[in-house]
PDB file of C-alpha atoms in Angstrom:
ATOM      1  CA  UNK A   1       0.000   0.000   0.000  1.00  0.00           C
ATOM      2  CA  UNK A   2       2.886   2.374   0.758  1.00  0.00           C
ATOM      3  CA  UNK A   3       4.194   2.025  -2.794  1.00  0.00           C
ATOM      4  CA  UNK A   4       0.769   2.891  -4.178  1.00  0.00           C
ATOM      5  CA  UNK A   5       0.583   5.943  -1.895  1.00  0.00           C
ATOM      6  CA  UNK A   6       4.045   7.107  -3.008  1.00  0.00           C
ATOM      7  CA  UNK A   7       3.066   6.630  -6.625  1.00  0.00           C
ATOM      8  CA  UNK A   8      -0.141   8.577  -6.041  1.00  0.00           C
ATOM      9  CA  UNK A   9       1.837  11.400  -4.423  1.00  0.00           C
ATOM     10  CA  UNK A  10       3.976  11.719  -7.559  1.00  0.00           C
ATOM     11  CA  UNK A  11       0.892  11.556  -9.796  1.00  0.00           C
ATOM     12  CA  UNK A  12      -1.022  14.166  -7.803  1.00  0.00           C
ATOM     13  CA  UNK A  13       1.980  16.514  -7.901  1.00  0.00           C
ATOM     14  CA  UNK A  14       2.077  16.130 -11.680  1.00  0.00           C
ATOM     15  CA  UNK A  15      -1.708  16.614 -11.835  1.00  0.00           C
ATOM     16  CA  UNK A  16      -1.432  19.860  -9.858  1.00  0.00           C
ATOM     17  CA  UNK A  17       1.360  21.132 -12.104  1.00  0.00           C
ATOM     18  CA  UNK A  18      -0.622  20.349 -15.271  1.00  0.00           C
ATOM     19  CA  UNK A  19      -3.826  21.887 -13.918  1.00  0.00           C
ATOM     20  CA  UNK A  20      -1.936  25.090 -13.031  1.00  0.00           C
ATOM     21  CA  UNK A  21      -0.608  25.263 -16.598  1.00  0.00           C
ATOM     22  CA  UNK A  22      -4.151  24.897 -17.970  1.00  0.00           C
ATOM     23  CA  UNK A  23      -5.449  27.623 -15.645  1.00  0.00           C
ATOM     24  CA  UNK A  24      -2.734  29.982 -16.928  1.00  0.00           C
ATOM     25  CA  UNK A  25      -3.514  29.120 -20.554  1.00  0.00           C
ATOM     26  CA  UNK A  26      -7.198  29.924 -19.971  1.00  0.00           C
ATOM     27  CA  UNK A  27      -6.115  33.480 -19.136  1.00  0.00           C
ATOM     28  CA  UNK A  28      -4.123  33.882 -22.383  1.00  0.00           C
ATOM     29  CA  UNK A  29      -5.394  36.153 -25.119  1.00  0.00           C
ATOM     30  CA  UNK A  30      -5.992  34.796 -27.679  1.00  0.00           C
ATOM     31  CA  UNK A  31      -6.905  31.506 -26.086  1.00  0.00           C
ATOM     32  CA  UNK A  32      -4.745  28.710 -27.525  1.00  0.00           C
ATOM     33  CA  UNK A  33      -7.637  26.326 -28.275  1.00  0.00           C
ATOM     34  CA  UNK A  34      -5.694  23.328 -29.536  1.00  0.00           C
ATOM     35  CA  UNK A  35      -3.120  23.606 -26.773  1.00  0.00           C
ATOM     36  CA  UNK A  36      -5.765  23.839 -24.037  1.00  0.00           C
ATOM     37  CA  UNK A  37      -7.591  20.807 -25.460  1.00  0.00           C
ATOM     38  CA  UNK A  38      -4.356  18.806 -25.635  1.00  0.00           C
ATOM     39  CA  UNK A  39      -3.386  19.760 -22.074  1.00  0.00           C
ATOM     40  CA  UNK A  40      -6.841  18.845 -20.824  1.00  0.00           C
ATOM     41  CA  UNK A  41      -6.626  15.447 -22.542  1.00  0.00           C
ATOM     42  CA  UNK A  42      -3.243  14.848 -20.894  1.00  0.00           C
ATOM     43  CA  UNK A  43      -4.704  15.875 -17.534  1.00  0.00           C
ATOM     44  CA  UNK A  44      -7.545  13.412 -18.003  1.00  0.00           C
ATOM     45  CA  UNK A  45      -5.011  10.604 -18.486  1.00  0.00           C
ATOM     46  CA  UNK A  46      -3.284  11.671 -15.259  1.00  0.00           C
ATOM     47  CA  UNK A  47      -6.663  11.831 -13.493  1.00  0.00           C
ATOM     48  CA  UNK A  48      -7.474   8.265 -14.596  1.00  0.00           C
ATOM     49  CA  UNK A  49      -4.083   7.137 -13.306  1.00  0.00           C
ATOM     50  CA  UNK A  50      -4.804   8.729  -9.916  1.00  0.00           C
ATOM     51  CA  UNK A  51      -8.260   7.134  -9.797  1.00  0.00           C
ATOM     52  CA  UNK A  52      -6.733   3.687 -10.413  1.00  0.00           C
ATOM     53  CA  UNK A  53      -4.180   4.259  -7.658  1.00  0.00           C
ATOM     54  CA  UNK A  54      -6.962   5.445  -5.341  1.00  0.00           C
ATOM     55  CA  UNK A  55      -8.886   2.231  -5.974  1.00  0.00           C
ATOM     56  CA  UNK A  56      -5.797   0.122  -5.227  1.00  0.00           C
ATOM     57  CA  UNK A  57      -5.084   2.018  -2.019  1.00  0.00           C
ATOM     58  CA  UNK A  58      -8.693   1.678  -0.909  1.00  0.00           C
ATOM     59  CA  UNK A  59      -8.600  -2.090  -1.543  1.00  0.00           C
ATOM     60  CA  UNK A  60      -5.400  -2.405   0.510  1.00  0.00           C
ATOM     61  CA  UNK A  61      -7.016  -0.424   3.285  1.00  0.00           C
ATOM     62  CA  UNK A  62     -10.129  -2.591   3.402  1.00  0.00           C
ATOM     63  CA  UNK A  63      -8.003  -5.730   3.764  1.00  0.00           C
ATOM     64  CA  UNK A  64      -6.202  -4.189   6.746  1.00  0.00           C
ATOM     65  CA  UNK A  65      -9.492  -3.441   8.569  1.00  0.00           C
ATOM     66  CA  UNK A  66      -9.104   0.352   8.818  1.00  0.00           C
ATOM     67  CA  UNK A  67     -10.922   2.600  11.228  1.00  0.00           C
ATOM     68  CA  UNK A  68     -13.782   4.754  10.008  1.00  0.00           C
ATOM     69  CA  UNK A  69     -11.572   7.807  10.508  1.00  0.00           C
ATOM     70  CA  UNK A  70      -8.862   6.355   8.243  1.00  0.00           C
ATOM     71  CA  UNK A  71     -11.426   5.656   5.533  1.00  0.00           C
ATOM     72  CA  UNK A  72     -12.827   9.177   5.835  1.00  0.00           C
ATOM     73  CA  UNK A  73      -9.350  10.699   5.516  1.00  0.00           C
ATOM     74  CA  UNK A  74      -8.639   8.614   2.444  1.00  0.00           C
ATOM     75  CA  UNK A  75     -11.983   9.591   0.926  1.00  0.00           C
ATOM     76  CA  UNK A  76     -11.197  13.290   1.483  1.00  0.00           C
ATOM     77  CA  UNK A  77      -7.926  12.914  -0.435  1.00  0.00           C
ATOM     78  CA  UNK A  78      -9.771  11.236  -3.305  1.00  0.00           C
ATOM     79  CA  UNK A  79     -12.602  13.782  -3.324  1.00  0.00           C
ATOM     80  CA  UNK A  80     -10.148  16.680  -3.552  1.00  0.00           C
ATOM     81  CA  UNK A  81      -8.765  15.534  -6.910  1.00  0.00           C
ATOM     82  CA  UNK A  82     -12.144  14.466  -8.249  1.00  0.00           C
ATOM     83  CA  UNK A  83     -13.479  17.966  -7.530  1.00  0.00           C
ATOM     84  CA  UNK A  84     -10.401  19.711  -8.953  1.00  0.00           C
ATOM     85  CA  UNK A  85     -10.554  17.706 -12.152  1.00  0.00           C
ATOM     86  CA  UNK A  86     -14.257  18.201 -12.806  1.00  0.00           C
ATOM     87  CA  UNK A  87     -14.143  21.907 -11.965  1.00  0.00           C
ATOM     88  CA  UNK A  88     -11.249  22.478 -14.352  1.00  0.00           C
ATOM     89  CA  UNK A  89     -12.929  20.353 -17.019  1.00  0.00           C
ATOM     90  CA  UNK A  90     -16.099  22.465 -16.811  1.00  0.00           C
ATOM     91  CA  UNK A  91     -14.120  25.728 -16.826  1.00  0.00           C
ATOM     92  CA  UNK A  92     -12.160  24.577 -19.852  1.00  0.00           C
ATOM     93  CA  UNK A  93     -15.305  23.490 -21.694  1.00  0.00           C
ATOM     94  CA  UNK A  94     -16.961  26.844 -20.946  1.00  0.00           C
ATOM     95  CA  UNK A  95     -13.941  28.781 -22.220  1.00  0.00           C
ATOM     96  CA  UNK A  96     -13.660  26.653 -25.344  1.00  0.00           C
ATOM     97  CA  UNK A  97     -17.379  26.964 -26.111  1.00  0.00           C
ATOM     98  CA  UNK A  98     -17.278  30.717 -25.523  1.00  0.00           C
ATOM     99  CA  UNK A  99     -14.268  31.145 -27.768  1.00  0.00           C
ATOM    100  CA  UNK A 100     -15.806  29.023 -30.526  1.00  0.00           C
ATOM    101  CA  UNK A 101     -19.063  30.993 -30.319  1.00  0.00           C
ATOM    102  CA  UNK A 102     -17.145  34.266 -30.671  1.00  0.00           C
ATOM    103  CA  UNK A 103     -15.233  32.921 -33.662  1.00  0.00           C
ATOM    104  CA  UNK A 104     -18.461  31.691 -35.249  1.00  0.00           C
ATOM    105  CA  UNK A 105     -20.162  35.045 -34.655  1.00  0.00           C
ATOM    106  CA  UNK A 106     -17.245  36.889 -36.281  1.00  0.00           C
ATOM    107  CA  UNK A 107     -17.320  34.553 -39.279  1.00  0.00           C
ATOM    108  CA  UNK A 108     -21.086  35.007 -39.696  1.00  0.00           C
ATOM    109  CA  UNK A 109     -20.739  38.776 -39.448  1.00  0.00           C
ATOM    110  CA  UNK A 110     -18.095  38.734 -42.192  1.00  0.00           C
ATOM    111  CA  UNK A 111     -20.349  36.614 -44.406  1.00  0.00           C
ATOM    112  CA  UNK A 112     -23.283  38.980 -43.881  1.00  0.00           C
ATOM    113  CA  UNK A 113     -21.142  42.000 -44.692  1.00  0.00           C
ATOM    114  CA  UNK A 114     -19.819  40.322 -47.845  1.00  0.00           C
ATOM    115  CA  UNK A 115     -23.321  39.345 -48.973  1.00  0.00           C
ATOM    116  CA  UNK A 116     -24.543  42.925 -48.495  1.00  0.00           C
ATOM    117  CA  UNK A 117     -21.642  44.281 -50.534  1.00  0.00           C
ATOM    118  CA  UNK A 118     -22.308  41.913 -53.448  1.00  0.00           C
TER     119      UNK A 118
END
């Protein structure tokens, strides 16, 4: 179980670093759409890795007959990364949708202007 916890610690540190990079990219003007999507996909892979480690750790804990307090502490650790991931995923989706809508609106405006000129 200790090896799984050490591995999770490394994975969560990497997750935090990647999520901070995505947050900074979401502030960039213009928003680098492809880069943000690629970073989010990479973060999702890291998130899945953490979830698998969490499941392994939880299984080890159940075998060792943990106290309710130990299970609650472990659940809090898991919930923290689940919440972080889903919040960032929603923020990223909102930014990407907003940016695409703006680009679409600009393109439609250009088409309307061109059609009025012709």
